[in-house]
Coordinates of C-alpha atoms and ligand atoms in Angstrom, one line a residue:
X1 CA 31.1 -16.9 -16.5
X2 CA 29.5 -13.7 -15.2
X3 CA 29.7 -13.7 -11.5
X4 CA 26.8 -12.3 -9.5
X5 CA 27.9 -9.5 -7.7
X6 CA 28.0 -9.9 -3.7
X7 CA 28.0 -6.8 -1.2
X8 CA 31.0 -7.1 0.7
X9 CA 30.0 -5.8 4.5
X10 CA 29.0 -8.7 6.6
X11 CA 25.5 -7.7 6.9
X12 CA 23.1 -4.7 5.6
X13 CA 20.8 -4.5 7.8
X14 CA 22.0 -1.1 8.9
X15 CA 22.4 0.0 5.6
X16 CA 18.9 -0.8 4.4
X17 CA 17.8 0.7 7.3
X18 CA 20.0 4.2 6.4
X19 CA 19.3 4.0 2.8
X20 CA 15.2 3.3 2.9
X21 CA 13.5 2.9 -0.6
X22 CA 17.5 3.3 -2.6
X23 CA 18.9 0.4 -0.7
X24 CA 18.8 -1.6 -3.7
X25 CA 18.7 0.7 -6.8
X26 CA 22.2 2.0 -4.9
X27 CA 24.0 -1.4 -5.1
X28 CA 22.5 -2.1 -8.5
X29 CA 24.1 1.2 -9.9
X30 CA 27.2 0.6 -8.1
X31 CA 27.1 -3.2 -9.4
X32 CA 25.5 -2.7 -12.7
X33 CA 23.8 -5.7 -12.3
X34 CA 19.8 -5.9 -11.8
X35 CA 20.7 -8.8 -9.1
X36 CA 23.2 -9.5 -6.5
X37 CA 23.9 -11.2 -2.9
X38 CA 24.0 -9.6 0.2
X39 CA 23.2 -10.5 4.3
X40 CA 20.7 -9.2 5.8
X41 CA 18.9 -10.2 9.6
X42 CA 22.4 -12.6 9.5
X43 CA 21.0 -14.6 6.3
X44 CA 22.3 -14.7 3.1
X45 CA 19.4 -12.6 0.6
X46 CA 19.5 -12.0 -3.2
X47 CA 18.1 -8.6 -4.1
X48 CA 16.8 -8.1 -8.0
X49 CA 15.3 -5.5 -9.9
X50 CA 13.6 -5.1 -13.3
X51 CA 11.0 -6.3 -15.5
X52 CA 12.6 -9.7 -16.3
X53 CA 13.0 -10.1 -12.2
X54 CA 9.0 -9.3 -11.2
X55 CA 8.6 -11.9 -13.5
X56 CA 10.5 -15.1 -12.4
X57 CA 9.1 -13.4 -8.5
X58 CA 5.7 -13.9 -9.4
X59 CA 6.4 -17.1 -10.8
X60 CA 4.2 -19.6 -8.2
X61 CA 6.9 -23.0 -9.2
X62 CA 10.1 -21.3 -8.3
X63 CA 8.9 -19.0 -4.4
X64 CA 6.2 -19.1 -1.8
X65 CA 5.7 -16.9 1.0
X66 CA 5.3 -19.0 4.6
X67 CA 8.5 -17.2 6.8
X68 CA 8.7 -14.7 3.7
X69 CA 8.0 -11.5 6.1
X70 CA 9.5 -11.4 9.3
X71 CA 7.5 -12.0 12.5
X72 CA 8.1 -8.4 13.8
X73 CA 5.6 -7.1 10.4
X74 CA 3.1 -9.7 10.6
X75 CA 2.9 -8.4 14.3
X76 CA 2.3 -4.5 13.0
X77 CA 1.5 -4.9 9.3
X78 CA -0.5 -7.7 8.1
X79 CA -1.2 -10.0 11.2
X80 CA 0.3 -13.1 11.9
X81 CA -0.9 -16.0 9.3
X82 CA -3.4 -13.9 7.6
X83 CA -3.5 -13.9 3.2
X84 CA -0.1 -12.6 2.7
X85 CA 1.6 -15.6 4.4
X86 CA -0.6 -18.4 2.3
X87 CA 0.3 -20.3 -0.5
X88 CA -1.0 -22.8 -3.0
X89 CA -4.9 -23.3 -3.5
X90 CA -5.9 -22.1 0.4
X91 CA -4.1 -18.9 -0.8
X92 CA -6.5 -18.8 -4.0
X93 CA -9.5 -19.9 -2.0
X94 CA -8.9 -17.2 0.1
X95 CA -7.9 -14.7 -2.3
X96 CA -10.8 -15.0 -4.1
X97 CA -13.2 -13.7 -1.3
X98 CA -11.1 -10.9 -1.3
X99 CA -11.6 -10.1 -4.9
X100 CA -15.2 -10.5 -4.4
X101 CA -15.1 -7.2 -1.9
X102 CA -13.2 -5.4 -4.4
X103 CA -15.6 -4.9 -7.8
X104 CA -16.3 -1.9 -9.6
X105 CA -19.5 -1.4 -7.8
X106 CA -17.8 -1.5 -4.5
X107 CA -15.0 0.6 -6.2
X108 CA -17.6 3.6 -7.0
X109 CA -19.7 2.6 -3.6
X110 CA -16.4 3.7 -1.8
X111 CA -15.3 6.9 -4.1
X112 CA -18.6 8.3 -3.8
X113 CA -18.7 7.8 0.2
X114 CA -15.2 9.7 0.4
X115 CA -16.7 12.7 -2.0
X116 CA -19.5 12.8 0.0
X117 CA -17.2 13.2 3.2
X118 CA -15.1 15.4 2.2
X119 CA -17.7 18.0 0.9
X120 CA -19.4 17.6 4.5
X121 CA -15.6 18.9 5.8
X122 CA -15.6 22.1 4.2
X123 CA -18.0 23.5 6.8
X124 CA -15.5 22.4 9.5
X125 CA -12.5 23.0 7.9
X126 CA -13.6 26.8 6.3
X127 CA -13.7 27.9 10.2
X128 CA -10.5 26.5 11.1
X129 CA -7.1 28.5 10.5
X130 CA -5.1 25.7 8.6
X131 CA -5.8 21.7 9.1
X132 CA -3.2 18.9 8.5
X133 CA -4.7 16.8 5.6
X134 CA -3.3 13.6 6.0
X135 CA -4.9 13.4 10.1
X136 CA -7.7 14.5 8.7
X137 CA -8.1 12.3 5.7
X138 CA -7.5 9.3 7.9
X139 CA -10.1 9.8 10.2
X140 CA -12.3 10.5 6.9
X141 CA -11.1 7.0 5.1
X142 CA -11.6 5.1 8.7
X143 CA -15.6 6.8 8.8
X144 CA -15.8 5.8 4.9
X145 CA -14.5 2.2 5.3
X146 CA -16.4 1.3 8.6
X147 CA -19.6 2.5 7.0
X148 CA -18.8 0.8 4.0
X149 CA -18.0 -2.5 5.5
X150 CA -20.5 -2.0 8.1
X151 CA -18.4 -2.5 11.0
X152 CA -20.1 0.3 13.9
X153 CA -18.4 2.6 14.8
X154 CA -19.2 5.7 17.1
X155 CA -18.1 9.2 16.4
X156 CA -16.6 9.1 19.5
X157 CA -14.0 6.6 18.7
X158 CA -13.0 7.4 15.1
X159 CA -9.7 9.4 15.9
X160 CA -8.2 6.6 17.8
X161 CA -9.4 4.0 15.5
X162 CA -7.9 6.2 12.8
X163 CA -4.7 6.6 14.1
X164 CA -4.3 2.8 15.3
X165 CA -5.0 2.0 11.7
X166 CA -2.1 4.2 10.6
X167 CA 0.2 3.0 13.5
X168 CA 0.3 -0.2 11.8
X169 CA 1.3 1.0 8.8
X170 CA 4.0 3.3 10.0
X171 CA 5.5 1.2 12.2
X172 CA 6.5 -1.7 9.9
X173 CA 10.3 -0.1 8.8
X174 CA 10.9 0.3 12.5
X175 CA 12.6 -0.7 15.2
X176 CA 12.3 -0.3 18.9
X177 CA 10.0 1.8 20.7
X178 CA 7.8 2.9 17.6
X179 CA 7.9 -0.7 16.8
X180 CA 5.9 -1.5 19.9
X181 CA 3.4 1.1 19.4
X182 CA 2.5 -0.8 16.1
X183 CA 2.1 -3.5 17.8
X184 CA 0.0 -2.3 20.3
X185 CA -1.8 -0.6 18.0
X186 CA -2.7 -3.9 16.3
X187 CA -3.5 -5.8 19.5
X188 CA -6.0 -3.2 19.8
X189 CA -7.7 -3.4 16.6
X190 CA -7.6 -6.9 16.9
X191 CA -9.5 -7.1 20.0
X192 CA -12.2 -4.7 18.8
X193 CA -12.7 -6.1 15.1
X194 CA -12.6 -9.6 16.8
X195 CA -15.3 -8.6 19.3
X196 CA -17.4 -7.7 16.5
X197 CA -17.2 -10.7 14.0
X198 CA -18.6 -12.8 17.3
X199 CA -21.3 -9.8 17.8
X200 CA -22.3 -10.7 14.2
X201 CA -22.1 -14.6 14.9
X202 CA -24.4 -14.5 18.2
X203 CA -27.2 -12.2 16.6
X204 CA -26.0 -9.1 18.5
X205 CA -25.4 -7.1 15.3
X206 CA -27.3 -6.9 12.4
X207 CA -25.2 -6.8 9.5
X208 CA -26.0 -6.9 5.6
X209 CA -25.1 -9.8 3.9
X210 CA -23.3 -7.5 0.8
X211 CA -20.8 -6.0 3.4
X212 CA -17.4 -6.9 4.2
X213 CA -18.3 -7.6 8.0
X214 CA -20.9 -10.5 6.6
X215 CA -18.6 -11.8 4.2
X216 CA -15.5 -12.3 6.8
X217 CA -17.7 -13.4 9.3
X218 CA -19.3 -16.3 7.7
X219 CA -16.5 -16.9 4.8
X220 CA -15.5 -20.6 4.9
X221 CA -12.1 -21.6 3.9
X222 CA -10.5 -24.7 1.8
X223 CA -11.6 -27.4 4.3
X224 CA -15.2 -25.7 4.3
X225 CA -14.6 -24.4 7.8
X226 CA -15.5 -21.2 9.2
X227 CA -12.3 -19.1 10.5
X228 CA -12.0 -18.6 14.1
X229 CA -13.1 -14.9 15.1
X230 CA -9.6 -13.8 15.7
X231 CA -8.8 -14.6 12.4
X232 CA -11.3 -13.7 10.6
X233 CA -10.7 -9.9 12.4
X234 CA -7.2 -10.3 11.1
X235 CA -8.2 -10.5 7.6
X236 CA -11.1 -8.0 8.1
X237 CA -8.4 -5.9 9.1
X238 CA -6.6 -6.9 6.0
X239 CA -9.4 -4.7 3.8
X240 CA -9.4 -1.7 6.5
X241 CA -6.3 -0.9 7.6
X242 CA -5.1 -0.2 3.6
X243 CA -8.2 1.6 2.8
X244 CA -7.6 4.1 5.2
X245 CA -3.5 4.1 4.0
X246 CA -4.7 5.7 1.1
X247 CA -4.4 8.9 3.0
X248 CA -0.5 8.6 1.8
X249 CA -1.1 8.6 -1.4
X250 CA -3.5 11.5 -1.1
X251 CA -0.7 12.9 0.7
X252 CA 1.3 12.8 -2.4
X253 CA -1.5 13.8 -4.4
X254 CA -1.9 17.3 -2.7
X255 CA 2.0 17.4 -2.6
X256 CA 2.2 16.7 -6.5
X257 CA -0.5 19.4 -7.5
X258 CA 1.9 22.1 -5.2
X259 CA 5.2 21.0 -7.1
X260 CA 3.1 20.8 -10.3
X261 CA 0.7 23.4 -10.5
X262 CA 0.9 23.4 -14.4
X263 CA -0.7 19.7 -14.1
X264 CA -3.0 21.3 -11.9
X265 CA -4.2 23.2 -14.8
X266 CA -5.2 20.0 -16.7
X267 CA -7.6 18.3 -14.0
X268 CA -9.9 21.8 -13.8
X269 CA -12.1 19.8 -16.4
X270 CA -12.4 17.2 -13.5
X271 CA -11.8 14.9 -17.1
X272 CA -12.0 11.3 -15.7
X273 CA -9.2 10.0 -18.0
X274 CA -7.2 13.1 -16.5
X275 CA -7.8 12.6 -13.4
X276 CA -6.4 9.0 -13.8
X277 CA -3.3 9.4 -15.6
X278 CA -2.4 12.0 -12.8
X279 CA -3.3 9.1 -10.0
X280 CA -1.3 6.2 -11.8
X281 CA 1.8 8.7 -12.0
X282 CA 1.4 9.5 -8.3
X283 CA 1.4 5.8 -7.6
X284 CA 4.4 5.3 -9.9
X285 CA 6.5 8.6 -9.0
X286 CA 6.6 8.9 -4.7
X287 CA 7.8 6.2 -2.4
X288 CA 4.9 4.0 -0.8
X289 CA 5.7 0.0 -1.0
X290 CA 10.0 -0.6 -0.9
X291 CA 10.1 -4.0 -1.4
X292 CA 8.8 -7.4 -1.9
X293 CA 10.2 -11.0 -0.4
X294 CA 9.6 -14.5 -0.7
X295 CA 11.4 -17.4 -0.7
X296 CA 13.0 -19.8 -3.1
X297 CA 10.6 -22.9 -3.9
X298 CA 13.7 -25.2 -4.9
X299 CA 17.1 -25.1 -6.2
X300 CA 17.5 -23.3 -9.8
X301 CA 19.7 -21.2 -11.6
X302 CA 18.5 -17.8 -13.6
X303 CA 20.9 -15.3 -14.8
X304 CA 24.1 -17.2 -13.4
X305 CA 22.8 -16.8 -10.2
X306 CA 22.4 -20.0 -7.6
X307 CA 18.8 -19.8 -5.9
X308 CA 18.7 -22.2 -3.2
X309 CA 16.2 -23.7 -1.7
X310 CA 14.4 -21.2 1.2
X311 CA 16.5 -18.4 0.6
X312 CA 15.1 -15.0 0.5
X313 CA 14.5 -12.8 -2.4
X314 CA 13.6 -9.1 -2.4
X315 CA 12.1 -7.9 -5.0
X316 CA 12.7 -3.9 -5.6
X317 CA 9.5 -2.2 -6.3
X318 CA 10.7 1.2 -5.9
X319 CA 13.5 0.7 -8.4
X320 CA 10.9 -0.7 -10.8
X321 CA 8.3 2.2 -10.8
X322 CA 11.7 4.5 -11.4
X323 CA 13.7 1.9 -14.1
X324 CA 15.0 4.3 -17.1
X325 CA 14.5 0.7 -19.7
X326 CA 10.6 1.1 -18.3
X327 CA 10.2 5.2 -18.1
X328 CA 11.5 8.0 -20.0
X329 CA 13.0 10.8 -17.5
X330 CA 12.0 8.2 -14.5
X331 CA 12.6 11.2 -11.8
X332 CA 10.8 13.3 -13.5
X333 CA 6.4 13.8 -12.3
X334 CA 4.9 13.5 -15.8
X335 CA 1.1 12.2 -16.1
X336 CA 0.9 12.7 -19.5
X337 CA 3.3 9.4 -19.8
X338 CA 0.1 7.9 -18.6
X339 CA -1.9 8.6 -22.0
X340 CA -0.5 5.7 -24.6
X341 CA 0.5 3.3 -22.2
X342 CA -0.3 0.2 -22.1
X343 CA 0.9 -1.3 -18.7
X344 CA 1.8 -5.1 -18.6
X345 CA 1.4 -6.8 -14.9
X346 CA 4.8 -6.7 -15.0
X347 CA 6.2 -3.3 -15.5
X348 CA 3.9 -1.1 -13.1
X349 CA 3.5 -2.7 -10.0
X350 CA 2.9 0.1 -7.0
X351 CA 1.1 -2.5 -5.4
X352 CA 2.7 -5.3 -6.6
X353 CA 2.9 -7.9 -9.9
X354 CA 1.2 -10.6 -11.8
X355 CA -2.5 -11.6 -11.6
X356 CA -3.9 -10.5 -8.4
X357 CA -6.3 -13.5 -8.7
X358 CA -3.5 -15.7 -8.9
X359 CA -1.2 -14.6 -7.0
X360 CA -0.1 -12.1 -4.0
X361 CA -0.7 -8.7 -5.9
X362 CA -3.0 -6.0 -3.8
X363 CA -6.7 -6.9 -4.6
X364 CA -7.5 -3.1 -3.6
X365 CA -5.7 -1.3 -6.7
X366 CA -9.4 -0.5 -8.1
X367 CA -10.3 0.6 -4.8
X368 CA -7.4 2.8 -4.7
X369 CA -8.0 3.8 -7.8
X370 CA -11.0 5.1 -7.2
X371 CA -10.4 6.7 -3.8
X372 CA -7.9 8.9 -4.9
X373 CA -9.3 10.3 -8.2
X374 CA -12.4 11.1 -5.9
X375 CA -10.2 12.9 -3.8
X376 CA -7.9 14.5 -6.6
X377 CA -11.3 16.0 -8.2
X378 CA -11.8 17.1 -4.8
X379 CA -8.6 18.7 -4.4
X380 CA -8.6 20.7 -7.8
X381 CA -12.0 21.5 -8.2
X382 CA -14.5 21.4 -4.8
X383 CA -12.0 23.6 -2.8
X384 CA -9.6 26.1 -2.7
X385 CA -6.6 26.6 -0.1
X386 CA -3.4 27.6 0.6
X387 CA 0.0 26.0 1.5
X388 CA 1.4 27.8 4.3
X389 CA 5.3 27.9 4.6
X390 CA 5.9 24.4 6.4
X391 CA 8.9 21.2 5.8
X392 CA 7.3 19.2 3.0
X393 CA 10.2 17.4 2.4
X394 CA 10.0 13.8 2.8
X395 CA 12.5 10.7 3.7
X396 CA 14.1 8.5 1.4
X397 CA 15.0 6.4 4.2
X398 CA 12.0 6.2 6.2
X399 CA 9.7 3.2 5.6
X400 CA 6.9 4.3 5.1
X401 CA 7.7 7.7 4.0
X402 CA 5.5 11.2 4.0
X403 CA 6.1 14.6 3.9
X404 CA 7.4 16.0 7.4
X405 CA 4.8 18.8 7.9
X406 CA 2.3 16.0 6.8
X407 CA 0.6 18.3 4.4
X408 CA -1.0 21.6 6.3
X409 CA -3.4 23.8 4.2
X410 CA -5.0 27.4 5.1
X411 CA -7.9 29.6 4.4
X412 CA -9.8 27.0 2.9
X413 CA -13.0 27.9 1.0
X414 CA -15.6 26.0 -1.0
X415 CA -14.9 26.1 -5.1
X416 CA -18.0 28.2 -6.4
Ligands
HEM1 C1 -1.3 -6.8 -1.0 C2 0.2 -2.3 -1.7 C3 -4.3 -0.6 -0.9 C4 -5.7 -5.1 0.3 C5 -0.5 -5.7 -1.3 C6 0.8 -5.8 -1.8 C7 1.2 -4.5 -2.0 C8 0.1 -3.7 -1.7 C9 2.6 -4.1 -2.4 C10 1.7 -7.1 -1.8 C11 1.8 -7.6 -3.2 C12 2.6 -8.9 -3.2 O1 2.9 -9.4 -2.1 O2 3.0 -9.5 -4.2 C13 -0.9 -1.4 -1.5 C14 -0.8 0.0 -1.5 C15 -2.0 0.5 -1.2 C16 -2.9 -0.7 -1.1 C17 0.5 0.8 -1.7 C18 -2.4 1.9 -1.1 C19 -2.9 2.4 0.0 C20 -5.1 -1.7 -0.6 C21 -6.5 -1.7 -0.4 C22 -6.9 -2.9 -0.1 C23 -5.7 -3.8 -0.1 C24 -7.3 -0.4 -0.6 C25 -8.2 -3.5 0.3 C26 -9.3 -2.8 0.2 C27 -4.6 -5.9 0.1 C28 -4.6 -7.3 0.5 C29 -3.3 -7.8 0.1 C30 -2.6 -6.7 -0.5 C31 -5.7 -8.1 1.1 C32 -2.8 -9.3 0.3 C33 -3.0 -10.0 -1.0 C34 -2.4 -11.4 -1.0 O3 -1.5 -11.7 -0.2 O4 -2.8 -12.2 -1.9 N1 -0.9 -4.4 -1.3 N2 -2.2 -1.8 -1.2 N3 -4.6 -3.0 -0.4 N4 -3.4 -5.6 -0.4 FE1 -2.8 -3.7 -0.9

């Protein structure tokens, strides 16, 4: 009988925390085995990769996600007991609302408010020596998204809105005192959003009833109740706070098209098709989501390995956007991989697996989609810069990762 591999030390914690987005393609390699044991946080934790494993993950009879993600993210990240915690039919119920916000019409909505903002840049950025992009593309995708889901907000406020959002992102790896400013970052946003929802309920703000804000506001859940406003801020947060993440991705985007410049060449057409099949390899190629969990439903057995009840399972995204049986040359940046392929939910999952109607998968892919081919067309063929001498080399252990300098360009001038 094959024996499931266990990692020896007593606990990984600190090795996960060294080794980032490779903690578990390392051990699979070493293991040759797309599953095996470990201890992490002092509790035993299977780790799997591959096709076959996002499969039996997303599988809604064998794991759920209550106690799934540790306190310490739902305190930065998500919230505590907002959507990504739920399971069953409230999950659904409440998924579904969330899907409703997310359509193609919303999807173009949003694209063509970024364009829009980033052509008005040019005329502050052309008298400006260099700008970092990914500041300045979060304070755009904090204007976009407020605007979009009609939550107020003044000029004045926008940078440290913007950089709150962020905080919560990039504090979710990490321990100690960037840890805390996560968390006060969120306590923050909290407040505000939370403020608003009531502002909405007592008449004080006029909202319109096709926006986000309306929607959260007055959304009722399973037992036909409304959520309380703290709640329903959380999961209003739950469609900001990852819009304006996109600024990683465009991150990567900019950082691609300098490492590439021959697939530069093919976006000049602003080709739609092109500009897509360089997004979904961005997605694919540079770190962004490490890792899944949830934990086991009941007792069962797959691939000679024992999952017992409540355990914890990782699932490793990273590894599977980079898995050689999935993608030819996975390390190397090739859009044109893009052209014939026909994904499965399974076997390209940047922002996770499966149905996103059924299950946890990101409702926003279309959104983020969207967002960055707006910006990629923006990129190639509304401006020209240039890339000044600066440390674009990026973690492999940080979670979430970005390029040092965080992406500074020069002398930039409008595309005639
Ligand atoms: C869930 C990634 C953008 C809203 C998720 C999940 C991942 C993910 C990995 C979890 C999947 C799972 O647990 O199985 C990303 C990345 C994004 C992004 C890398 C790029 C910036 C967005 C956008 C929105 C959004 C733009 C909304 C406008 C959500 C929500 C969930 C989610 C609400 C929770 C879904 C659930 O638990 O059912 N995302 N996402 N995300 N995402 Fe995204």
């Amino acid at each position: 009988k094959k024996q499931v591999p266990h990692d020896k030390s007593l606990d990984n914690t600190i090795d996960l925390l060294k080794e980032g987005y490779l903690f578990i393609r390392n051990r699979v390699d070493k293991y040759q085995s797309d599953i095996f044991e470990t201890h992490l946080l002092g509790q035993k934790v299977i780790c799997m990769t591959g096709e076959e494993s996002a499969k039996i993950f997303y599988n809604p009879e064998l794991f759920y996600r209550k106690d799934a993600t540790p306190k310490r993210v739902q305190k930065t990240l998500f919230g505590v007991g907002a959507i990504q915690s739920m399971d069953g039919e409230a999950h659904i119920h409440r998924k579904n609302l969330f899907m409703s916000l997310m359509t193609p019409s919303y999807q173009n909505q949003l694209a063509k408010l970024m364009m829009d903002k980033l052509l008005d840049s040019i005329k502050v950025w052309e008298n400006k020596e260099q700008i970092i992009l990914f500041d300045e593309v979060n304070e755009i995708l904090c204007r976009v998204v407020c605007q979009w889901a009609g939550v107020p907000l003044k000029e004045s406020e926008v940078k440290e809105r913007a950089e709150d959002f962020s905080l919560m992102v990039d504090s979710f790896g990490a321990v100690g005192p960037k840890h805390w400013k996560g968390r006060r970052a969120r306590i923050r946003t909290e407040e505000w959003i939370k403020g608003i929802i009531e502002d909405v309920r007592s008449g004080n703000i006029k909202v319109e009833e096709d926006s986000a804000l309306y929607a959260m506001t007055f959304y009722r859940d399973i037992d036909k109740n409304q959520l309380d406003s703290h709640m329903a801020g959380i999961e209003l947060i739950n469609v900001l706070r990852p819009v304006v993440a996109i600024s990683t991705f465009i991150v990567f985007e900019a950082l691609a098209l300098h490492e590439y410049p021959q697939s530069k060449d093919k976006l000049l057409s602003g080709d739609k098709d092109k500009l897509k099949m360089f997004v979904q390899e961005v997605r694919r190629y540079y770190p962004f989501t490490p890792l899944l969990g949830a934990r086991v439903k009941k007792d069962f057995i797959w691939n000679e390995c024992e999952f017992k009840e409540g355990m914890l399972v990782l699932l490793d995204v990273y590894g599977i956007n980079h898995d050689p049986r999935i993608w030819n040359n996975p390390d190397k940046f090739c859009p044109e991989r893009f052209r014939e392929r026909n994904d499965n939910l399974f076997d390209f999952i940047p922002q996770g697996g499966s149905n996103p109607a059924k299950g946890h998968r990101c409702p926003g892919e279309g959104i983020t989609i969207e967002i960055m081919k707006a910006s990629l067309d923006f990129l190639v063929n509304k401006i020209e810069y240039d890339v000044p001498n600066q440390n674009l080399s990026y973690s492999m252990a940080k979670i979430p990762t970005l390029p040092e300098s965080k992406f500074i360009i020069s002398n930039i001038r409008r595309k005639s």
